[in-house]
PDB file of C-alpha atoms and ligand atoms in Angstrom:
ATOM      1  CA  MET A 256     114.332 145.214  69.050  1.00  0.00           C
ATOM      2  CA  LYS A 257     111.807 146.202  66.473  1.00  0.00           C
ATOM      3  CA  PHE A 258     108.765 148.229  67.437  1.00  0.00           C
ATOM      4  CA  ASN A 259     105.489 147.585  65.664  1.00  0.00           C
ATOM      5  CA  PRO A 260     104.580 150.631  63.532  1.00  0.00           C
ATOM      6  CA  ARG A 261     100.900 149.822  64.085  1.00  0.00           C
ATOM      7  CA  ALA A 262     101.094 149.895  67.882  1.00  0.00           C
ATOM      8  CA  ARG A 263      99.412 152.933  69.453  1.00  0.00           C
ATOM      9  CA  LEU A 264     101.324 154.620  72.251  1.00  0.00           C
ATOM     10  CA  ASP A 265      99.724 155.882  75.462  1.00  0.00           C
ATOM     11  CA  ARG A 266     101.408 159.205  76.186  1.00  0.00           C
ATOM     12  CA  SER A 267      99.748 159.569  79.599  1.00  0.00           C
ATOM     13  CA  GLN A 268     102.192 157.006  81.023  1.00  0.00           C
ATOM     14  CA  VAL A 269     105.222 159.265  80.600  1.00  0.00           C
ATOM     15  CA  ARG A 270     105.576 162.850  81.657  1.00  0.00           C
ATOM     16  CA  ASN A 271     108.278 165.397  80.982  1.00  0.00           C
ATOM     17  CA  ARG A 272     109.006 167.658  83.891  1.00  0.00           C
ATOM     18  CA  GLY A 273     111.414 170.307  85.049  1.00  0.00           C
ATOM     19  CA  GLY A 274     113.047 170.437  88.438  1.00  0.00           C
ATOM     20  CA  GLY A 275     115.435 171.804  91.030  1.00  0.00           C
ATOM     21  CA  GLY A 276     117.684 170.471  93.774  1.00  0.00           C
ATOM     22  CA  THR A 277     120.544 168.000  93.993  1.00  0.00           C
ATOM     23  CA  THR A 278     120.029 164.749  95.866  1.00  0.00           C
ATOM     24  CA  SER A 279     117.572 161.910  96.120  1.00  0.00           C
ATOM     25  CA  ARG A 280     116.940 158.621  97.838  1.00  0.00           C
ATOM     26  CA  GLY A 281     115.092 156.021  95.856  1.00  0.00           C
ATOM     27  CA  MET A 282     115.516 152.588  94.337  1.00  0.00           C
ATOM     28  CA  GLY A 283     118.303 153.774  92.116  1.00  0.00           C
ATOM     29  CA  PHE A 284     120.739 152.218  89.777  1.00  0.00           C
ATOM     30  CA  PRO A 285     124.122 152.361  91.462  1.00  0.00           C
ATOM     31  CA  MET A 286     126.451 155.041  90.207  1.00  0.00           C
ATOM     32  CA  PRO A 287     130.229 154.797  90.133  1.00  0.00           C
ATOM     33  CA  THR A 288     130.411 157.605  92.664  1.00  0.00           C
ATOM     34  CA  GLY A 289     128.410 155.510  95.085  1.00  0.00           C
ATOM     35  CA  ARG A 290     125.811 158.214  95.452  1.00  0.00           C
ATOM     36  CA  GLY A 291     123.038 156.440  93.667  1.00  0.00           C
ATOM     37  CA  GLY A 292     122.691 153.210  95.616  1.00  0.00           C
ATOM     38  CA  GLY A 293     119.610 154.524  97.266  1.00  0.00           C
ATOM     39  CA  MET A 294     117.636 152.714  99.900  1.00  0.00           C
ATOM     40  CA  PRO A 295     113.895 152.370  99.923  1.00  0.00           C
ATOM     41  CA  GLY A 296     113.514 153.154 103.594  1.00  0.00           C
ATOM     42  CA  GLY A 297     112.777 156.301 105.489  1.00  0.00           C
ATOM     43  CA  MET A 298     111.601 158.491 102.674  1.00  0.00           C
ATOM     44  CA  VAL A 299     111.259 161.957 104.016  1.00  0.00           C
ATOM     45  CA  GLY A 300     108.626 164.220 102.567  1.00  0.00           C
ATOM     46  CA  GLY A 301     109.619 167.302 100.669  1.00  0.00           C
ATOM     47  CA  GLY A 302     107.856 166.394  97.481  1.00  0.00           C
ATOM     48  CA  GLY A 303     104.887 168.339  98.789  1.00  0.00           C
ATOM     49  CA  VAL A 304     106.401 171.760  98.532  1.00  0.00           C
ATOM     50  CA  GLY A 305     108.362 170.808  95.437  1.00  0.00           C
ATOM     51  CA  GLY A 306     105.181 169.551  93.844  1.00  0.00           C
ATOM     52  CA  ILE A 307     103.458 172.855  94.411  1.00  0.00           C
ATOM     53  CA  ILE A 308     106.377 174.813  93.003  1.00  0.00           C
ATOM     54  CA  LEU A 309     106.492 172.514  89.997  1.00  0.00           C
ATOM     55  CA  LEU A 310     102.783 172.895  89.425  1.00  0.00           C
ATOM     56  CA  ILE A 311     103.144 176.661  89.510  1.00  0.00           C
ATOM     57  CA  VAL A 312     106.012 176.475  87.040  1.00  0.00           C
ATOM     58  CA  VAL A 313     103.896 174.290  84.785  1.00  0.00           C
ATOM     59  CA  LEU A 314     101.009 176.696  84.912  1.00  0.00           C
ATOM     60  CA  VAL A 315     103.243 179.685  84.228  1.00  0.00           C
ATOM     61  CA  VAL A 316     104.903 177.949  81.295  1.00  0.00           C
ATOM     62  CA  ALA A 317     101.563 176.848  79.910  1.00  0.00           C
ATOM     63  CA  ALA A 318     100.173 180.361  80.219  1.00  0.00           C
ATOM     64  CA  LYS A 319     103.271 181.902  78.677  1.00  0.00           C
ATOM     65  CA  CYS A 320     103.232 179.639  75.674  1.00  0.00           C
ATOM     66  CA  GLY A 321      99.532 180.183  75.242  1.00  0.00           C
ATOM     67  CA  ALA A 322      99.469 176.747  73.692  1.00  0.00           C
ATOM     68  CA  GLY A 323      96.855 174.109  74.249  1.00  0.00           C
ATOM     69  CA  LEU A 324      97.912 171.400  76.612  1.00  0.00           C
ATOM     70  CA  PRO A 325      98.680 168.081  74.961  1.00  0.00           C
ATOM     71  CA  GLY A 326      95.567 166.065  74.408  1.00  0.00           C
ATOM     72  CA  THR A 327      95.900 163.300  76.932  1.00  0.00           C
ATOM     73  CA  SER A 328      93.178 162.830  79.482  1.00  0.00           C
ATOM     74  CA  SER A 329      95.464 163.051  82.512  1.00  0.00           C
ATOM     75  CA  GLY A 330      98.231 164.858  80.864  1.00  0.00           C
ATOM     76  CA  VAL A 331      99.906 168.111  81.467  1.00  0.00           C
ATOM     77  CA  SER A 332     103.294 168.105  79.843  1.00  0.00           C
ATOM     78  CA  ALA A 333     105.796 170.224  81.704  1.00  0.00           C
ATOM     79  CA  ASP A 334     108.262 170.203  78.884  1.00  0.00           C
ATOM     80  CA  ALA A 335     108.986 173.662  77.598  1.00  0.00           C
ATOM     81  CA  GLU A 336     111.971 172.786  75.440  1.00  0.00           C
ATOM     82  CA  GLY A 337     110.696 171.183  72.276  1.00  0.00           C
ATOM     83  CA  ASP A 338     108.327 168.455  73.254  1.00  0.00           C
ATOM     84  CA  ILE A 339     109.249 165.302  71.367  1.00  0.00           C
ATOM     85  CA  LEU A 340     107.060 163.253  73.662  1.00  0.00           C
ATOM     86  CA  SER A 341     103.899 164.955  72.421  1.00  0.00           C
ATOM     87  CA  GLU A 342     104.763 163.709  68.920  1.00  0.00           C
ATOM     88  CA  CYS A 343     104.993 160.050  69.992  1.00  0.00           C
ATOM     89  CA  SER A 344     101.917 158.292  68.612  1.00  0.00           C
ATOM     90  CA  THR A 345     102.921 154.919  67.213  1.00  0.00           C
ATOM     91  CA  GLY A 346     105.603 152.265  67.167  1.00  0.00           C
ATOM     92  CA  ALA A 347     106.925 153.931  64.013  1.00  0.00           C
ATOM     93  CA  ASP A 348     107.781 156.992  66.121  1.00  0.00           C
ATOM     94  CA  ALA A 349     109.464 154.676  68.637  1.00  0.00           C
ATOM     95  CA  GLU A 350     111.760 153.448  65.862  1.00  0.00           C
ATOM     96  CA  LYS A 351     112.883 157.036  65.210  1.00  0.00           C
ATOM     97  CA  GLU A 352     113.034 158.830  68.549  1.00  0.00           C
ATOM     98  CA  GLN A 353     114.539 157.731  71.851  1.00  0.00           C
ATOM     99  CA  GLU A 354     111.803 159.392  73.910  1.00  0.00           C
ATOM    100  CA  CYS A 355     109.144 157.567  71.911  1.00  0.00           C
ATOM    101  CA  ALA A 356     111.049 154.283  72.302  1.00  0.00           C
ATOM    102  CA  ILE A 357     111.085 154.776  76.071  1.00  0.00           C
ATOM    103  CA  LEU A 358     107.363 155.545  76.002  1.00  0.00           C
ATOM    104  CA  ALA A 359     106.641 152.421  73.923  1.00  0.00           C
ATOM    105  CA  THR A 360     108.726 150.350  76.332  1.00  0.00           C
ATOM    106  CA  VAL A 361     106.930 151.790  79.368  1.00  0.00           C
ATOM    107  CA  ASN A 362     103.609 151.017  77.656  1.00  0.00           C
ATOM    108  CA  SER A 363     104.703 147.460  76.926  1.00  0.00           C
ATOM    109  CA  VAL A 364     106.072 146.791  80.416  1.00  0.00           C
ATOM    110  CA  GLN A 365     102.903 148.087  82.075  1.00  0.00           C
ATOM    111  CA  ALA A 366     100.608 146.218  79.660  1.00  0.00           C
ATOM    112  CA  TYR A 367     102.567 143.089  80.546  1.00  0.00           C
ATOM    113  CA  TRP A 368     102.135 143.502  84.294  1.00  0.00           C
ATOM    114  CA  ALA A 369      98.464 144.407  83.901  1.00  0.00           C
ATOM    115  CA  GLU A 370      98.039 140.813  82.696  1.00  0.00           C
ATOM    116  CA  ALA A 371     100.778 139.010  84.590  1.00  0.00           C
ATOM    117  CA  LEU A 372     100.157 140.393  88.074  1.00  0.00           C
ATOM    118  CA  PRO A 373      96.494 139.246  88.287  1.00  0.00           C
ATOM    119  CA  GLU A 374      97.455 135.896  86.760  1.00  0.00           C
ATOM    120  CA  GLN A 375     100.479 135.212  88.898  1.00  0.00           C
ATOM    121  CA  ALA A 376      99.872 137.127  92.113  1.00  0.00           C
ATOM    122  CA  GLY A 377      96.083 137.464  92.129  1.00  0.00           C
ATOM    123  CA  MET A 378      96.155 141.232  92.348  1.00  0.00           C
ATOM    124  CA  GLU A 379      95.456 144.159  90.081  1.00  0.00           C
ATOM    125  CA  TYR A 380      98.289 146.139  88.562  1.00  0.00           C
ATOM    126  CA  GLU A 381      98.210 149.929  88.880  1.00  0.00           C
ATOM    127  CA  ASN A 382     100.050 152.055  86.356  1.00  0.00           C
ATOM    128  CA  SER A 383     103.028 154.098  87.511  1.00  0.00           C
ATOM    129  CA  GLN A 384     103.918 157.232  85.595  1.00  0.00           C
ATOM    130  CA  TRP A 385     107.442 157.554  84.191  1.00  0.00           C
ATOM    131  CA  GLN A 386     108.911 160.986  84.957  1.00  0.00           C
ATOM    132  CA  ASN A 387     111.476 162.325  82.504  1.00  0.00           C
ATOM    133  CA  PHE A 388     113.450 165.198  83.907  1.00  0.00           C
ATOM    134  CA  ARG A 389     116.455 167.222  82.826  1.00  0.00           C
ATOM    135  CA  GLY A 390     119.125 168.131  85.356  1.00  0.00           C
ATOM    136  CA  SER A 391     117.137 167.834  88.550  1.00  0.00           C
ATOM    137  CA  THR A 392     113.614 167.555  89.856  1.00  0.00           C
ATOM    138  CA  SER A 393     111.643 167.037  93.040  1.00  0.00           C
ATOM    139  CA  SER A 394     110.155 163.653  93.870  1.00  0.00           C
ATOM    140  CA  GLY A 395     108.211 162.157  96.757  1.00  0.00           C
ATOM    141  CA  CYS A 396     111.580 160.745  97.870  1.00  0.00           C
ATOM    142  CA  GLY A 397     113.409 164.075  97.823  1.00  0.00           C
ATOM    143  CA  GLN A 398     115.307 165.924  95.166  1.00  0.00           C
ATOM    144  CA  ALA A 399     116.584 163.973  92.171  1.00  0.00           C
ATOM    145  CA  SER A 400     119.470 164.852  89.895  1.00  0.00           C
ATOM    146  CA  SER A 401     120.807 163.237  86.769  1.00  0.00           C
ATOM    147  CA  SER A 402     123.806 161.893  88.704  1.00  0.00           C
ATOM    148  CA  THR A 403     121.557 159.700  90.849  1.00  0.00           C
ATOM    149  CA  GLY A 404     120.472 157.654  87.851  1.00  0.00           C
ATOM    150  CA  PRO A 405     116.980 156.290  87.312  1.00  0.00           C
ATOM    151  CA  PHE A 406     115.067 155.306  90.437  1.00  0.00           C
ATOM    152  CA  TYR A 407     111.686 154.216  91.694  1.00  0.00           C
ATOM    153  CA  CYS A 408     110.136 156.257  94.472  1.00  0.00           C
ATOM    154  CA  PRO A 409     107.745 154.215  96.654  1.00  0.00           C
ATOM    155  CA  ALA A 410     106.403 157.365  98.324  1.00  0.00           C
ATOM    156  CA  ASP A 411     104.750 158.608  95.137  1.00  0.00           C
ATOM    157  CA  LYS A 412     104.917 155.324  93.179  1.00  0.00           C
ATOM    158  CA  GLN A 413     106.631 156.889  90.202  1.00  0.00           C
ATOM    159  CA  VAL A 414     109.801 156.221  88.230  1.00  0.00           C
ATOM    160  CA  TYR A 415     112.273 159.072  87.706  1.00  0.00           C
ATOM    161  CA  ILE A 416     114.980 159.386  85.090  1.00  0.00           C
ATOM    162  CA  ASP A 417     117.102 161.949  83.366  1.00  0.00           C
ATOM    163  CA  LEU A 418     117.445 160.418  79.910  1.00  0.00           C
ATOM    164  CA  THR A 419     121.044 161.597  79.676  1.00  0.00           C
ATOM    165  CA  PHE A 420     121.722 158.664  82.051  1.00  0.00           C
ATOM    166  CA  PHE A 421     121.802 156.299  79.103  1.00  0.00           C
ATOM    167  CA  ASP A 422     124.637 158.030  77.263  1.00  0.00           C
ATOM    168  CA  ALA A 423     126.538 159.759  80.046  1.00  0.00           C
ATOM    169  CA  MET A 424     126.307 157.162  82.783  1.00  0.00           C
ATOM    170  CA  LEU A 425     125.417 153.757  81.391  1.00  0.00           C
ATOM    171  CA  GLU A 426     127.695 153.977  78.384  1.00  0.00           C
ATOM    172  CA  GLU A 427     130.422 156.475  79.247  1.00  0.00           C
ATOM    173  CA  GLN A 428     130.860 156.017  82.999  1.00  0.00           C
ATOM    174  CA  LEU A 429     129.705 152.440  83.448  1.00  0.00           C
ATOM    175  CA  GLY A 430     131.115 151.213  80.153  1.00  0.00           C
ATOM    176  CA  ALA A 431     128.027 149.482  78.792  1.00  0.00           C
ATOM    177  CA  THR A 432     127.532 149.131  75.048  1.00  0.00           C
ATOM    178  CA  GLY A 433     124.068 150.612  75.330  1.00  0.00           C
ATOM    179  CA  GLY A 434     121.361 150.171  72.720  1.00  0.00           C
ATOM    180  CA  ASP A 435     117.608 150.295  72.816  1.00  0.00           C
ATOM    181  CA  PHE A 436     117.210 146.995  74.592  1.00  0.00           C
ATOM    182  CA  ALA A 437     119.782 147.977  77.205  1.00  0.00           C
ATOM    183  CA  GLU A 438     117.513 150.942  77.864  1.00  0.00           C
ATOM    184  CA  ALA A 439     114.463 148.674  77.886  1.00  0.00           C
ATOM    185  CA  TYR A 440     116.148 146.554  80.555  1.00  0.00           C
ATOM    186  CA  VAL A 441     116.575 149.640  82.747  1.00  0.00           C
ATOM    187  CA  VAL A 442     112.918 150.598  82.223  1.00  0.00           C
ATOM    188  CA  ALA A 443     111.720 147.082  83.038  1.00  0.00           C
ATOM    189  CA  HIS A 444     113.983 146.907  86.117  1.00  0.00           C
ATOM    190  CA  GLU A 445     112.484 150.108  87.541  1.00  0.00           C
ATOM    191  CA  TYR A 446     108.952 148.829  86.945  1.00  0.00           C
ATOM    192  CA  GLY A 447     110.063 145.650  88.704  1.00  0.00           C
ATOM    193  CA  HIS A 448     110.407 147.826  91.817  1.00  0.00           C
ATOM    194  CA  HIS A 449     106.900 149.154  91.266  1.00  0.00           C
ATOM    195  CA  VAL A 450     105.592 145.586  91.142  1.00  0.00           C
ATOM    196  CA  GLN A 451     107.502 144.830  94.358  1.00  0.00           C
ATOM    197  CA  ASP A 452     105.868 147.873  95.898  1.00  0.00           C
ATOM    198  CA  LEU A 453     102.387 146.721  94.833  1.00  0.00           C
ATOM    199  CA  VAL A 454     102.829 143.195  96.203  1.00  0.00           C
ATOM    200  CA  GLY A 455     104.382 144.486  99.437  1.00  0.00           C
ATOM    201  CA  THR A 456     107.945 143.219  99.014  1.00  0.00           C
ATOM    202  CA  LEU A 457     109.500 146.672  99.095  1.00  0.00           C
ATOM    203  CA  GLY A 458     107.733 147.601 102.305  1.00  0.00           C
ATOM    204  CA  ARG A 459     108.598 144.309 103.964  1.00  0.00           C
ATOM    205  CA  TYR A 460     112.301 144.295 103.184  1.00  0.00           C
ATOM    206  CA  GLN A 461     113.206 147.957 103.540  1.00  0.00           C
ATOM    207  CA  SER A 462     116.699 148.097 104.962  1.00  0.00           C
ATOM    208  CA  ARG A 463     119.857 150.132 104.841  1.00  0.00           C
ATOM    209  CA  GLU A 464     121.949 147.028 105.347  1.00  0.00           C
ATOM    210  CA  THR A 465     124.479 146.243 102.619  1.00  0.00           C
ATOM    211  CA  GLY A 466     126.316 143.060 101.717  1.00  0.00           C
ATOM    212  CA  PRO A 467     126.100 140.185  99.257  1.00  0.00           C
ATOM    213  CA  THR A 468     122.977 138.605 100.809  1.00  0.00           C
ATOM    214  CA  SER A 469     121.435 141.809 102.181  1.00  0.00           C
ATOM    215  CA  PRO A 470     117.754 142.608 101.645  1.00  0.00           C
ATOM    216  CA  SER A 471     118.813 145.442  99.311  1.00  0.00           C
ATOM    217  CA  VAL A 472     120.654 143.048  97.015  1.00  0.00           C
ATOM    218  CA  ARG A 473     117.726 140.610  97.048  1.00  0.00           C
ATOM    219  CA  ILE A 474     115.316 143.422  96.123  1.00  0.00           C
ATOM    220  CA  GLU A 475     117.538 144.534  93.239  1.00  0.00           C
ATOM    221  CA  LEU A 476     118.098 141.034  91.884  1.00  0.00           C
ATOM    222  CA  GLN A 477     114.382 140.356  92.005  1.00  0.00           C
ATOM    223  CA  ALA A 478     113.758 143.539  89.996  1.00  0.00           C
ATOM    224  CA  ASP A 479     116.224 142.188  87.414  1.00  0.00           C
ATOM    225  CA  CYS A 480     114.304 138.915  87.360  1.00  0.00           C
ATOM    226  CA  TYR A 481     111.024 140.775  86.852  1.00  0.00           C
ATOM    227  CA  ALA A 482     112.673 142.697  84.000  1.00  0.00           C
ATOM    228  CA  GLY A 483     113.541 139.346  82.444  1.00  0.00           C
ATOM    229  CA  MET A 484     109.918 138.216  82.830  1.00  0.00           C
ATOM    230  CA  TRP A 485     108.786 141.154  80.748  1.00  0.00           C
ATOM    231  CA  ALA A 486     111.453 140.406  78.126  1.00  0.00           C
ATOM    232  CA  ASN A 487     110.096 136.871  77.946  1.00  0.00           C
ATOM    233  CA  ALA A 488     106.670 138.241  76.963  1.00  0.00           C
ATOM    234  CA  ALA A 489     107.784 141.385  75.145  1.00  0.00           C
ATOM    235  CA  THR A 490     106.763 140.301  71.645  1.00  0.00           C
ATOM    236  CA  THR A 491     103.342 139.060  72.760  1.00  0.00           C
ATOM    237  CA  THR A 492     102.383 142.045  74.899  1.00  0.00           C
ATOM    238  CA  THR A 493      99.896 144.211  73.031  1.00  0.00           C
ATOM    239  CA  ASP A 494      98.249 147.604  73.027  1.00  0.00           C
ATOM    240  CA  GLU A 495      94.493 147.881  73.572  1.00  0.00           C
ATOM    241  CA  ASN A 496      93.855 146.994  69.923  1.00  0.00           C
ATOM    242  CA  GLY A 497      95.782 143.752  70.171  1.00  0.00           C
ATOM    243  CA  GLU A 498      98.861 145.053  68.345  1.00  0.00           C
ATOM    244  CA  PRO A 499     102.142 143.949  69.930  1.00  0.00           C
ATOM    245  CA  PHE A 500     104.336 146.895  70.890  1.00  0.00           C
ATOM    246  CA  ILE A 501     107.453 144.947  69.931  1.00  0.00           C
ATOM    247  CA  LEU A 502     107.595 142.707  66.881  1.00  0.00           C
ATOM    248  CA  GLU A 503     110.972 141.152  67.290  1.00  0.00           C
ATOM    249  CA  LEU A 504     113.636 140.505  69.914  1.00  0.00           C
ATOM    250  CA  THR A 505     116.907 139.042  68.746  1.00  0.00           C
ATOM    251  CA  ASP A 506     119.772 137.368  70.576  1.00  0.00           C
ATOM    252  CA  GLU A 507     121.623 140.649  70.109  1.00  0.00           C
ATOM    253  CA  ASP A 508     118.898 142.460  72.023  1.00  0.00           C
ATOM    254  CA  ILE A 509     119.170 140.042  74.915  1.00  0.00           C
ATOM    255  CA  ALA A 510     122.953 140.471  74.757  1.00  0.00           C
ATOM    256  CA  GLU A 511     122.454 144.247  75.142  1.00  0.00           C
ATOM    257  CA  ALA A 512     120.412 143.687  78.293  1.00  0.00           C
ATOM    258  CA  ILE A 513     123.023 141.257  79.643  1.00  0.00           C
ATOM    259  CA  ASP A 514     125.778 143.739  78.869  1.00  0.00           C
ATOM    260  CA  ALA A 515     123.904 146.496  80.724  1.00  0.00           C
ATOM    261  CA  ALA A 516     123.143 144.210  83.690  1.00  0.00           C
ATOM    262  CA  THR A 517     126.840 143.339  83.812  1.00  0.00           C
ATOM    263  CA  ALA A 518     127.894 146.989  83.719  1.00  0.00           C
ATOM    264  CA  VAL A 519     125.695 147.864  86.707  1.00  0.00           C
ATOM    265  CA  GLY A 520     126.899 144.952  88.847  1.00  0.00           C
ATOM    266  CA  ASP A 521     128.324 146.170  92.153  1.00  0.00           C
ATOM    267  CA  ASP A 522     131.637 144.367  91.599  1.00  0.00           C
ATOM    268  CA  ARG A 523     132.092 145.997  88.192  1.00  0.00           C
ATOM    269  CA  ILE A 524     131.262 149.425  89.513  1.00  0.00           C
ATOM    270  CA  GLN A 525     133.611 149.004  92.463  1.00  0.00           C
ATOM    271  CA  GLU A 526     136.397 147.830  90.191  1.00  0.00           C
ATOM    272  CA  ARG A 527     135.935 150.827  87.937  1.00  0.00           C
ATOM    273  CA  SER A 528     135.629 153.419  90.686  1.00  0.00           C
ATOM    274  CA  GLN A 529     137.793 152.042  93.537  1.00  0.00           C
ATOM    275  CA  GLY A 530     139.993 149.485  91.825  1.00  0.00           C
ATOM    276  CA  ARG A 531     138.893 146.741  94.212  1.00  0.00           C
ATOM    277  CA  VAL A 532     135.790 144.763  95.145  1.00  0.00           C
ATOM    278  CA  ASN A 533     134.190 144.939  98.583  1.00  0.00           C
ATOM    279  CA  PRO A 534     131.091 142.698  98.753  1.00  0.00           C
ATOM    280  CA  GLU A 535     130.149 144.052 102.185  1.00  0.00           C
ATOM    281  CA  GLN A 536     129.156 147.293 100.484  1.00  0.00           C
ATOM    282  CA  TRP A 537     127.004 145.685  97.827  1.00  0.00           C
ATOM    283  CA  THR A 538     123.490 147.003  97.366  1.00  0.00           C
ATOM    284  CA  HIS A 539     122.558 145.579  93.946  1.00  0.00           C
ATOM    285  CA  GLY A 540     124.467 142.316  93.512  1.00  0.00           C
ATOM    286  CA  SER A 541     127.372 141.262  91.334  1.00  0.00           C
ATOM    287  CA  ALA A 542     127.412 141.438  87.555  1.00  0.00           C
ATOM    288  CA  GLN A 543     127.036 137.664  87.295  1.00  0.00           C
ATOM    289  CA  GLU A 544     124.130 137.619  89.756  1.00  0.00           C
ATOM    290  CA  ARG A 545     122.326 140.401  87.914  1.00  0.00           C
ATOM    291  CA  VAL A 546     122.684 138.578  84.618  1.00  0.00           C
ATOM    292  CA  ASP A 547     121.649 135.255  86.162  1.00  0.00           C
ATOM    293  CA  TRP A 548     118.472 136.658  87.693  1.00  0.00           C
ATOM    294  CA  PHE A 549     117.539 138.549  84.533  1.00  0.00           C
ATOM    295  CA  MET A 550     117.934 135.278  82.632  1.00  0.00           C
ATOM    296  CA  THR A 551     115.924 133.370  85.250  1.00  0.00           C
ATOM    297  CA  GLY A 552     113.010 135.722  84.653  1.00  0.00           C
ATOM    298  CA  TYR A 553     113.545 135.673  80.904  1.00  0.00           C
ATOM    299  CA  GLU A 554     113.589 131.900  80.669  1.00  0.00           C
ATOM    300  CA  SER A 555     110.756 131.180  83.118  1.00  0.00           C
ATOM    301  CA  GLY A 556     108.357 134.126  82.843  1.00  0.00           C
ATOM    302  CA  ASP A 557     107.364 133.100  86.363  1.00  0.00           C
ATOM    303  CA  MET A 558     107.252 135.314  89.478  1.00  0.00           C
ATOM    304  CA  ASP A 559     107.755 132.291  91.725  1.00  0.00           C
ATOM    305  CA  GLU A 560     111.102 131.659  90.066  1.00  0.00           C
ATOM    306  CA  CYS A 561     112.106 135.220  91.006  1.00  0.00           C
ATOM    307  CA  ASP A 562     112.041 134.537  94.745  1.00  0.00           C
ATOM    308  CA  THR A 563     115.418 135.965  95.697  1.00  0.00           C
ATOM    309  CA  PHE A 564     114.474 135.961  99.375  1.00  0.00           C
ATOM    310  CA  SER A 565     114.311 132.218 100.014  1.00  0.00           C
ATOM    311  CA  THR A 566     117.757 131.301  98.726  1.00  0.00           C
ATOM    312  CA  ASP A 567     121.325 132.132  99.697  1.00  0.00           C
ATOM    313  CA  ASP A 568     122.492 130.964  96.304  1.00  0.00           C
ATOM    314  CA  LEU A 569     122.082 134.348  94.652  1.00  0.00           C
TER     315      LEU A 569
HETATM  316 ZN1   ZN B 156     116.871 148.887  91.265  1.00  0.00          ZN
END
């Protein structure tokens, strides 16, 4: 993947934040421990108090540093430990820094859906802010920690991730090769859940049921398909000046996404963690299914082709 040095990045779409606490329930990537296969249903509040505490922390940190807040219209950056994000301005920065690459990817994915959702579903897309945290943080879906992996929280419509997930979990624990397009796949998958939330799919199919044809698996495979749709349009999706965020996607990039989708397949994770496969516990689908649905989205670019709910041939 090659970012366009002329693309302008919109920093307001990503926020760095601190945190506290240990567990969460959201639309997570499954972790080998089994803790992260979160369900969308029954989100209990708790973000309210956490939000207030966080805001106070932000204000205290901002006052302490005596520094001007970063110059984004919406933006208060909560990052007190060397703010790389505030330096991310262009695609050239995305080529150099992981945080800027994530920001550029978030920008591209959301610019894509801002066009595709009205075209294909007849409804407006609303941006969802990407929340970078370190260690743990509060969310509208409860407390989040790095061990839960990235997740989408329907209660506050935001995506949460501890960026150490990519090295520590995706590569080391899940055995993926990694790479910037593997990370882009994860970003696009999480925004797939946001799209499902906007069109009502998440609300309709909320369930704690598991199994190879469970609603949870269908939701996850559809998010993979939506991630593929973005990949299909990644080099033609532009910033507000008409500059594409991404200039080039190679077969190797797609292979990175496929490798990551394989690594997070339920069967692979079960094999690694339990030494056997039990489809009745699946929440995200098998490695092959995840790859197949990503490729369906990638090859078609069509939401209708991503209907994982009207087939038993997943
Ligand atoms: Zn998911």
